[in-house]
Short mmCIF file of C-alpha atoms and ligand atoms in Angstrom, two decimals:
data_model
loop_
_atom_site.label_atom_id
_atom_site.label_comp_id
_atom_site.label_asym_id
_atom_site.label_seq_id
_atom_site.Cartn_x
_atom_site.Cartn_y
_atom_site.Cartn_z
CA UNK A 22 -2.62 12.91 28.74
CA UNK A 23 0.22 14.84 27.42
CA UNK A 24 3.51 13.61 25.85
CA UNK A 25 6.84 15.48 25.72
CA UNK A 26 7.55 15.90 22.13
CA UNK A 27 11.37 15.89 22.94
CA UNK A 28 10.97 12.24 24.86
CA UNK A 29 11.54 9.78 21.85
CA UNK A 30 10.24 6.47 22.66
CA UNK A 31 12.34 3.22 21.18
CA UNK A 32 9.54 2.26 19.15
CA UNK A 33 6.23 3.36 17.59
CA UNK A 34 3.60 0.96 16.14
CA UNK A 35 1.57 2.44 13.39
CA UNK A 36 -2.08 0.49 12.79
CA UNK A 37 -4.27 1.59 9.89
CA UNK A 38 -7.42 0.78 10.67
CA UNK A 39 -11.07 0.57 8.76
CA UNK A 40 -13.95 -0.57 10.17
CA UNK A 41 -12.33 -2.58 12.88
CA UNK A 42 -14.56 -2.19 15.66
CA UNK A 43 -15.08 -5.78 16.55
CA UNK A 44 -11.31 -6.55 16.93
CA UNK A 45 -9.25 -3.64 17.58
CA UNK A 46 -9.66 -3.74 21.35
CA UNK A 47 -8.62 -7.24 21.36
CA UNK A 48 -5.57 -6.63 19.08
CA UNK A 49 -4.46 -3.65 21.22
CA UNK A 50 -4.39 -5.84 24.17
CA UNK A 51 -2.47 -8.62 22.32
CA UNK A 52 0.29 -5.98 21.15
CA UNK A 53 0.66 -4.03 24.19
CA UNK A 54 1.20 -7.23 26.26
CA UNK A 55 3.96 -8.39 23.76
CA UNK A 56 5.65 -4.88 23.77
CA UNK A 57 5.64 -4.48 27.52
CA UNK A 58 8.04 -7.53 27.40
CA UNK A 59 10.26 -6.55 24.43
CA UNK A 60 10.25 -3.01 24.09
CA UNK A 61 8.46 -1.27 27.24
CA UNK A 62 9.63 2.00 25.69
CA UNK A 63 7.03 2.19 23.00
CA UNK A 64 3.97 4.45 21.50
CA UNK A 65 1.03 3.10 19.34
CA UNK A 66 -0.86 5.19 16.90
CA UNK A 67 -4.17 3.79 15.36
CA UNK A 68 -5.11 5.67 12.35
CA UNK A 69 -8.72 5.54 11.95
CA UNK A 70 -9.26 5.39 8.06
CA UNK A 71 -12.72 6.89 8.22
CA UNK A 72 -14.18 4.00 9.82
CA UNK A 73 -18.35 3.85 9.47
CA UNK A 74 -18.64 1.42 12.60
CA UNK A 75 -17.64 1.81 16.02
CA UNK A 76 -14.02 1.60 15.64
CA UNK A 77 -13.08 5.40 16.89
CA UNK A 78 -15.23 4.65 19.96
CA UNK A 79 -13.57 1.34 20.59
CA UNK A 80 -10.34 3.26 20.24
CA UNK A 81 -11.32 6.25 22.85
CA UNK A 82 -12.25 3.38 25.26
CA UNK A 83 -8.92 1.81 24.62
CA UNK A 84 -6.85 4.96 24.63
CA UNK A 85 -8.25 5.90 28.12
CA UNK A 86 -6.91 2.59 29.50
CA UNK A 87 -3.48 2.64 27.58
CA UNK A 88 -1.72 5.92 27.85
CA UNK A 89 0.81 4.85 25.07
CA UNK A 90 -2.02 4.24 22.51
CA UNK A 91 -2.63 7.51 20.17
CA UNK A 92 -5.32 7.61 17.95
CA UNK A 93 -6.11 9.87 14.94
CA UNK A 94 -9.41 9.81 12.79
CA UNK A 95 -9.42 10.96 9.23
CA UNK A 96 -12.40 13.00 8.04
CA UNK A 97 -13.55 10.04 5.58
CA UNK A 98 -12.02 6.81 3.86
CA UNK A 99 -8.64 7.85 2.36
CA UNK A 100 -7.14 4.64 1.99
CA UNK A 101 -4.62 2.47 3.76
CA UNK A 102 -1.69 4.16 2.03
CA UNK A 103 -2.82 7.59 3.67
CA UNK A 104 -3.18 6.13 6.86
CA UNK A 105 0.37 4.52 6.77
CA UNK A 106 1.61 7.95 5.72
CA UNK A 107 -0.56 9.69 8.61
CA UNK A 108 0.94 7.25 11.23
CA UNK A 109 4.49 7.73 10.21
CA UNK A 110 4.27 11.49 10.17
CA UNK A 111 3.07 11.26 13.69
CA UNK A 112 5.44 8.49 15.06
CA UNK A 113 8.08 9.43 16.98
CA UNK A 114 10.16 6.36 17.49
CA UNK A 115 13.75 5.70 16.83
CA UNK A 116 12.21 2.63 14.92
CA UNK A 117 8.58 2.35 13.46
CA UNK A 118 7.06 -0.94 12.95
CA UNK A 119 3.61 -0.69 10.43
CA UNK A 120 1.18 -3.55 10.77
CA UNK A 121 -2.36 -4.34 10.24
CA UNK A 122 -4.84 -3.77 12.92
CA UNK A 123 -7.08 -6.80 12.17
CA UNK A 124 -4.56 -9.53 13.79
CA UNK A 125 -3.37 -10.84 10.61
CA UNK A 126 0.20 -9.91 11.38
CA UNK A 127 1.34 -11.82 14.28
CA UNK A 128 2.55 -9.68 17.26
CA UNK A 129 5.03 -12.70 18.19
CA UNK A 130 7.26 -11.90 15.14
CA UNK A 131 7.98 -8.24 16.97
CA UNK A 132 10.93 -9.39 19.44
CA UNK A 133 12.75 -11.06 16.24
CA UNK A 134 12.05 -7.82 14.29
CA UNK A 135 13.60 -5.47 16.77
CA UNK A 136 16.49 -7.65 17.55
CA UNK A 137 17.54 -7.91 14.06
CA UNK A 138 17.23 -3.79 14.13
CA UNK A 139 18.93 -3.47 17.57
CA UNK A 140 21.75 -5.47 16.40
CA UNK A 141 22.46 -2.87 13.60
CA UNK A 142 21.90 -5.86 10.91
CA UNK A 143 18.95 -4.00 9.57
CA UNK A 144 17.59 -0.58 8.76
CA UNK A 145 14.22 -2.47 7.21
CA UNK A 146 12.99 -5.73 8.41
CA UNK A 147 10.52 -6.95 6.06
CA UNK A 148 8.07 -9.70 7.02
CA UNK A 149 7.00 -11.71 4.15
CA UNK A 150 4.12 -13.97 3.77
CA UNK A 151 5.15 -17.43 3.59
CA UNK A 152 1.71 -19.15 3.85
CA UNK A 153 -1.80 -17.51 4.03
CA UNK A 154 -4.24 -20.13 4.40
CA UNK A 155 -7.08 -17.71 5.62
CA UNK A 156 -6.89 -16.01 1.96
CA UNK A 157 -9.44 -17.05 -0.29
CA UNK A 158 -8.40 -18.65 -3.78
CA UNK A 159 -9.63 -15.59 -5.63
CA UNK A 160 -7.60 -13.58 -3.10
CA UNK A 161 -4.53 -15.63 -3.78
CA UNK A 162 -4.78 -15.39 -7.40
CA UNK A 163 -5.16 -11.52 -7.65
CA UNK A 164 -1.99 -11.30 -5.35
CA UNK A 165 -0.24 -13.32 -7.97
CA UNK A 166 -1.58 -11.44 -10.71
CA UNK A 167 -0.61 -8.05 -8.95
CA UNK A 168 2.88 -9.45 -8.22
CA UNK A 169 3.53 -10.66 -11.72
CA UNK A 170 2.47 -7.47 -13.13
CA UNK A 171 4.49 -5.45 -10.96
CA UNK A 172 7.68 -7.94 -11.56
CA UNK A 173 7.34 -7.47 -15.26
CA UNK A 174 6.39 -3.59 -15.43
CA UNK A 175 8.64 -2.18 -12.53
CA UNK A 176 11.25 -4.75 -11.78
CA UNK A 177 10.11 -4.83 -8.22
CA UNK A 178 9.81 -8.38 -6.73
CA UNK A 179 6.86 -8.08 -4.29
CA UNK A 180 6.01 -11.70 -4.15
CA UNK A 181 5.07 -12.45 -0.38
CA UNK A 182 5.80 -8.87 0.42
CA UNK A 183 3.48 -7.07 3.00
CA UNK A 184 3.18 -3.74 4.71
CA UNK A 185 4.31 -5.33 7.75
CA UNK A 186 7.65 -3.86 8.21
CA UNK A 187 10.04 -2.15 10.82
CA UNK A 188 11.79 0.96 9.52
CA UNK A 189 14.77 2.76 11.12
CA UNK A 190 13.97 6.49 11.93
CA UNK A 191 16.30 7.12 9.03
CA UNK A 192 14.21 5.32 6.36
CA UNK A 193 11.37 7.07 7.80
CA UNK A 194 12.60 10.54 7.52
CA UNK A 195 13.91 9.38 4.09
CA UNK A 196 10.22 8.28 3.06
CA UNK A 197 8.48 11.54 4.56
CA UNK A 198 10.86 13.71 2.55
CA UNK A 199 9.69 12.35 -0.72
CA UNK A 200 7.33 15.22 -2.45
CA UNK A 201 5.04 12.56 -4.04
CA UNK A 202 1.67 12.60 -3.12
CA UNK A 203 0.53 9.44 -4.60
CA UNK A 204 2.39 6.67 -2.67
CA UNK A 205 2.66 2.79 -2.68
CA UNK A 206 4.38 2.15 0.81
CA UNK A 207 5.51 -1.40 0.51
CA UNK A 208 7.23 -0.47 -3.13
CA UNK A 209 8.93 2.70 -1.70
CA UNK A 210 10.49 1.10 0.99
CA UNK A 211 12.09 -1.51 -1.50
CA UNK A 212 12.93 1.46 -3.73
CA UNK A 213 15.14 3.16 -0.98
CA UNK A 214 17.74 0.35 -1.08
CA UNK A 215 18.48 0.54 2.70
CA UNK A 216 19.75 -2.62 4.47
CA UNK A 217 16.70 -4.91 4.26
CA UNK A 218 16.58 -8.27 6.20
CA UNK A 219 13.34 -10.29 5.27
CA UNK A 220 11.57 -12.76 7.83
CA UNK A 221 8.86 -14.80 6.99
CA UNK A 222 5.41 -15.29 8.48
CA UNK A 223 2.33 -17.20 8.15
CA UNK A 224 -0.77 -14.97 7.80
CA UNK A 225 -3.06 -15.59 10.60
CA UNK A 226 -6.79 -15.45 10.39
CA UNK A 227 -8.64 -12.08 11.13
CA UNK A 228 -9.51 -11.56 14.81
CA UNK A 229 -13.07 -10.34 13.45
CA UNK A 230 -14.80 -9.00 10.40
CA UNK A 231 -13.77 -9.07 6.76
CA UNK A 232 -11.01 -7.66 4.41
CA UNK A 233 -12.34 -4.22 3.21
CA UNK A 234 -10.33 -4.25 -0.31
CA UNK A 235 -12.69 -4.23 -3.05
CA UNK A 236 -11.58 -5.38 -6.40
CA UNK A 237 -12.08 -1.68 -7.71
CA UNK A 238 -9.66 -0.45 -4.79
CA UNK A 239 -7.28 -3.20 -5.74
CA UNK A 240 -7.25 -2.29 -9.27
CA UNK A 241 -6.81 1.31 -8.08
CA UNK A 242 -3.66 0.19 -5.99
CA UNK A 243 -2.19 -1.83 -9.18
CA UNK A 244 -2.51 1.33 -11.29
CA UNK A 245 -1.00 3.41 -8.82
CA UNK A 246 1.81 0.96 -8.01
CA UNK A 247 2.66 0.73 -11.60
CA UNK A 248 2.51 4.33 -12.70
CA UNK A 249 4.60 5.42 -9.56
CA UNK A 250 7.41 3.13 -10.41
CA UNK A 251 7.62 2.68 -14.09
CA UNK A 252 7.01 4.31 -17.49
CA UNK A 253 7.68 0.80 -18.96
CA UNK A 254 3.69 0.68 -20.13
CA UNK A 255 4.36 3.95 -22.24
CA UNK A 256 7.33 2.40 -24.01
CA UNK A 257 5.10 -0.59 -24.79
CA UNK A 258 2.65 1.41 -26.48
CA UNK A 259 5.49 2.66 -28.75
CA UNK A 260 6.67 -0.81 -29.52
CA UNK A 261 2.98 -1.98 -30.20
CA UNK A 262 2.76 1.04 -32.49
CA UNK A 263 5.66 -0.01 -34.28
CA UNK A 264 4.51 -3.61 -34.38
CA UNK A 265 1.07 -2.31 -35.82
CA UNK A 266 2.86 -0.31 -38.42
CA UNK A 267 4.72 -3.26 -39.61
CA UNK A 268 1.58 -5.54 -39.84
CA UNK A 269 -0.14 -2.55 -41.73
CA UNK A 270 2.55 -2.30 -43.77
CA UNK A 271 2.07 -5.96 -45.01
CA UNK A 272 -1.62 -5.88 -45.12
CA UNK A 273 -1.20 -3.01 -47.49
CA UNK A 274 0.81 -5.04 -49.77
CA UNK A 275 -1.94 -7.65 -49.80
CA UNK A 276 -4.59 -5.15 -50.32
CA UNK A 277 -2.69 -3.75 -53.45
CA UNK A 278 -2.37 -7.27 -54.63
CA UNK A 279 -6.01 -8.10 -54.33
CA UNK A 280 -6.88 -4.63 -55.97
CA UNK A 281 -4.38 -5.48 -58.88
CA UNK A 282 -5.72 -9.04 -59.31
CA UNK A 283 -9.33 -7.91 -58.92
CA UNK A 284 -10.15 -10.15 -55.94
CA UNK A 285 -10.28 -7.01 -53.68
CA UNK A 286 -13.44 -8.07 -51.76
CA UNK A 287 -11.94 -11.17 -50.43
CA UNK A 288 -9.87 -8.92 -47.94
CA UNK A 289 -13.00 -8.38 -45.90
CA UNK A 290 -11.96 -10.50 -43.25
CA UNK A 291 -8.58 -9.23 -42.62
CA UNK A 292 -9.96 -5.76 -42.89
CA UNK A 293 -12.43 -6.43 -39.73
CA UNK A 294 -9.63 -8.09 -37.85
CA UNK A 295 -7.29 -4.98 -38.55
CA UNK A 296 -9.93 -2.57 -37.35
CA UNK A 297 -10.84 -4.47 -34.39
CA UNK A 298 -7.20 -5.08 -33.26
CA UNK A 299 -6.23 -1.54 -34.08
CA UNK A 300 -9.51 -0.04 -32.45
CA UNK A 301 -8.92 -1.72 -29.18
CA UNK A 302 -5.00 -1.37 -29.21
CA UNK A 303 -5.81 2.42 -29.67
CA UNK A 304 -8.37 2.51 -26.82
CA UNK A 305 -5.71 0.30 -24.53
CA UNK A 306 -3.06 3.16 -25.34
CA UNK A 307 -5.20 5.68 -24.42
CA UNK A 308 -5.96 4.26 -21.09
CA UNK A 309 -2.47 3.87 -20.22
CA UNK A 310 -1.80 7.37 -21.07
CA UNK A 311 -4.95 8.43 -19.15
CA UNK A 312 -3.48 6.52 -16.00
CA UNK A 313 -0.13 8.54 -16.37
CA UNK A 314 -2.00 11.77 -16.94
CA UNK A 315 -4.47 11.34 -13.67
CA UNK A 316 -1.26 10.66 -11.74
CA UNK A 317 0.30 13.81 -12.89
CA UNK A 318 -3.20 15.50 -12.37
CA UNK A 319 -3.20 14.15 -8.68
CA UNK A 320 0.63 15.36 -8.16
CA UNK A 321 -0.07 18.83 -9.55
CA UNK A 322 -3.45 19.52 -7.76
CA UNK A 323 -1.01 19.16 -4.44
CA UNK A 324 -4.08 18.48 -2.17
CA UNK A 325 -3.36 16.87 1.08
CA UNK A 326 -3.19 13.06 1.06
CA UNK A 327 -5.50 13.01 4.12
CA UNK A 328 -7.81 15.21 6.25
CA UNK A 329 -7.53 14.66 9.94
CA UNK A 330 -11.01 15.05 11.99
CA UNK A 331 -9.48 14.09 15.43
CA UNK A 332 -6.26 13.32 17.34
CA UNK A 333 -6.23 11.97 20.89
CA UNK A 334 -3.35 11.26 22.93
CA UNK A 335 -0.56 13.66 21.59
CA UNK A 336 -1.36 16.48 23.83
CA UNK A 337 -3.76 18.04 21.49
CA UNK A 338 -6.79 16.40 22.30
CA UNK A 339 -10.13 16.95 20.79
CA UNK A 340 -12.02 14.66 23.00
CA UNK A 341 -15.43 13.81 20.90
CA UNK A 342 -15.86 10.25 21.34
N1 UDP B 420 -7.26 -0.51 5.92
C1 UDP B 420 -7.54 0.89 5.97
N2 UDP B 420 -7.86 1.55 4.89
C2 UDP B 420 -8.82 1.06 4.18
C3 UDP B 420 -8.72 -0.58 4.01
C4 UDP B 420 -7.98 -1.08 4.84
O1 UDP B 420 -6.55 1.29 6.93
O2 UDP B 420 -9.17 1.45 3.08
C5 UDP B 420 -6.60 -1.36 6.97
C6 UDP B 420 -7.34 -2.39 7.53
O3 UDP B 420 -8.05 -1.99 8.79
C7 UDP B 420 -6.32 -3.41 8.19
C8 UDP B 420 -5.33 -3.29 6.90
O4 UDP B 420 -5.48 -1.80 6.30
O5 UDP B 420 -5.94 -2.86 9.12
C9 UDP B 420 -5.31 -4.28 5.97
O6 UDP B 420 -6.43 -4.49 5.25
P1 UDP B 420 -7.46 -5.90 5.16
O7 UDP B 420 -7.33 -6.50 6.28
O8 UDP B 420 -8.81 -5.43 4.79
O9 UDP B 420 -6.57 -6.31 3.91
P2 UDP B 420 -5.90 -7.78 3.44
O10 UDP B 420 -5.41 -8.10 5.00
O11 UDP B 420 -6.86 -8.33 2.88
O12 UDP B 420 -4.73 -7.38 2.71
MG1 MG B 421 -6.19 -8.21 6.72
#
């Protein structure tokens, strides 16, 4: 199937997918049903983020059945942020909706999102999680911790925020023009300041499978999100240093007093506390500096955000299903 690049659909839907073989076919069927009713002029881009299961094979079957579905497969798992970026680069719609491929983002919200955009009320429609009954307690606690940190350190309020968003073409082009390699989609769209209308949704249970986010991946995303948006942690180290110097000054006075009054050995406890406190504060400081340095290193290397193994459905098929 070849698509005329000049013929732009009204809507592109971008679906990042990692190990979604079990549910992707059902989800695509649900999605196309809804789209046929509310926006017949659509295309779907599924970005297979280096799945290790049969996601790509399921996609190949779906692709042959729905001519509006396109697929792109990464050479390996580059992460959801890279998958969203790849989808935005390929999408040609006048509006683009980014949503999860596991069925947790309800498709019945699409008509409402489209109407808000069509009526000119919104350049971004941001779906916010109201209830998330299927999330475990630990997942909810992690989200709360992450959002609290983001609010304190970057000023961005991401409480309930999700990657489920409709973006006007203008917003997509703006995001694609950003030169940075390390990206945090959710925060970047808020940062642009385009007219945003929030709408709420209850997170549905997954169609199949389990969430693929490990604690290590979430920690990495949190560090990326914070270091991309704020230099506040660097300022905090500086203030901590000043506080430490003031405390050290007081302790120096105490040490001099102990020496003068020949009770120097009684300072052992305070000395231990000082060594432990400053030792860990210095390590923490080096860690924060390291996180920023790593980010600068990644940007300077200038490597591509992802590598594509195969593209299906945009007229340049390399059919190796
Ligand atoms: N995902 C991805 N790459 C990854 C991890 C996840 O493309 O490395 C996709 C996944 O297939 C799903 C979406 O991102 O469509 C959300 O992932 P998940 O359901 O694991 O996260 P949660 O719903 O817990 O936020
Ligand atoms: Mg999910």
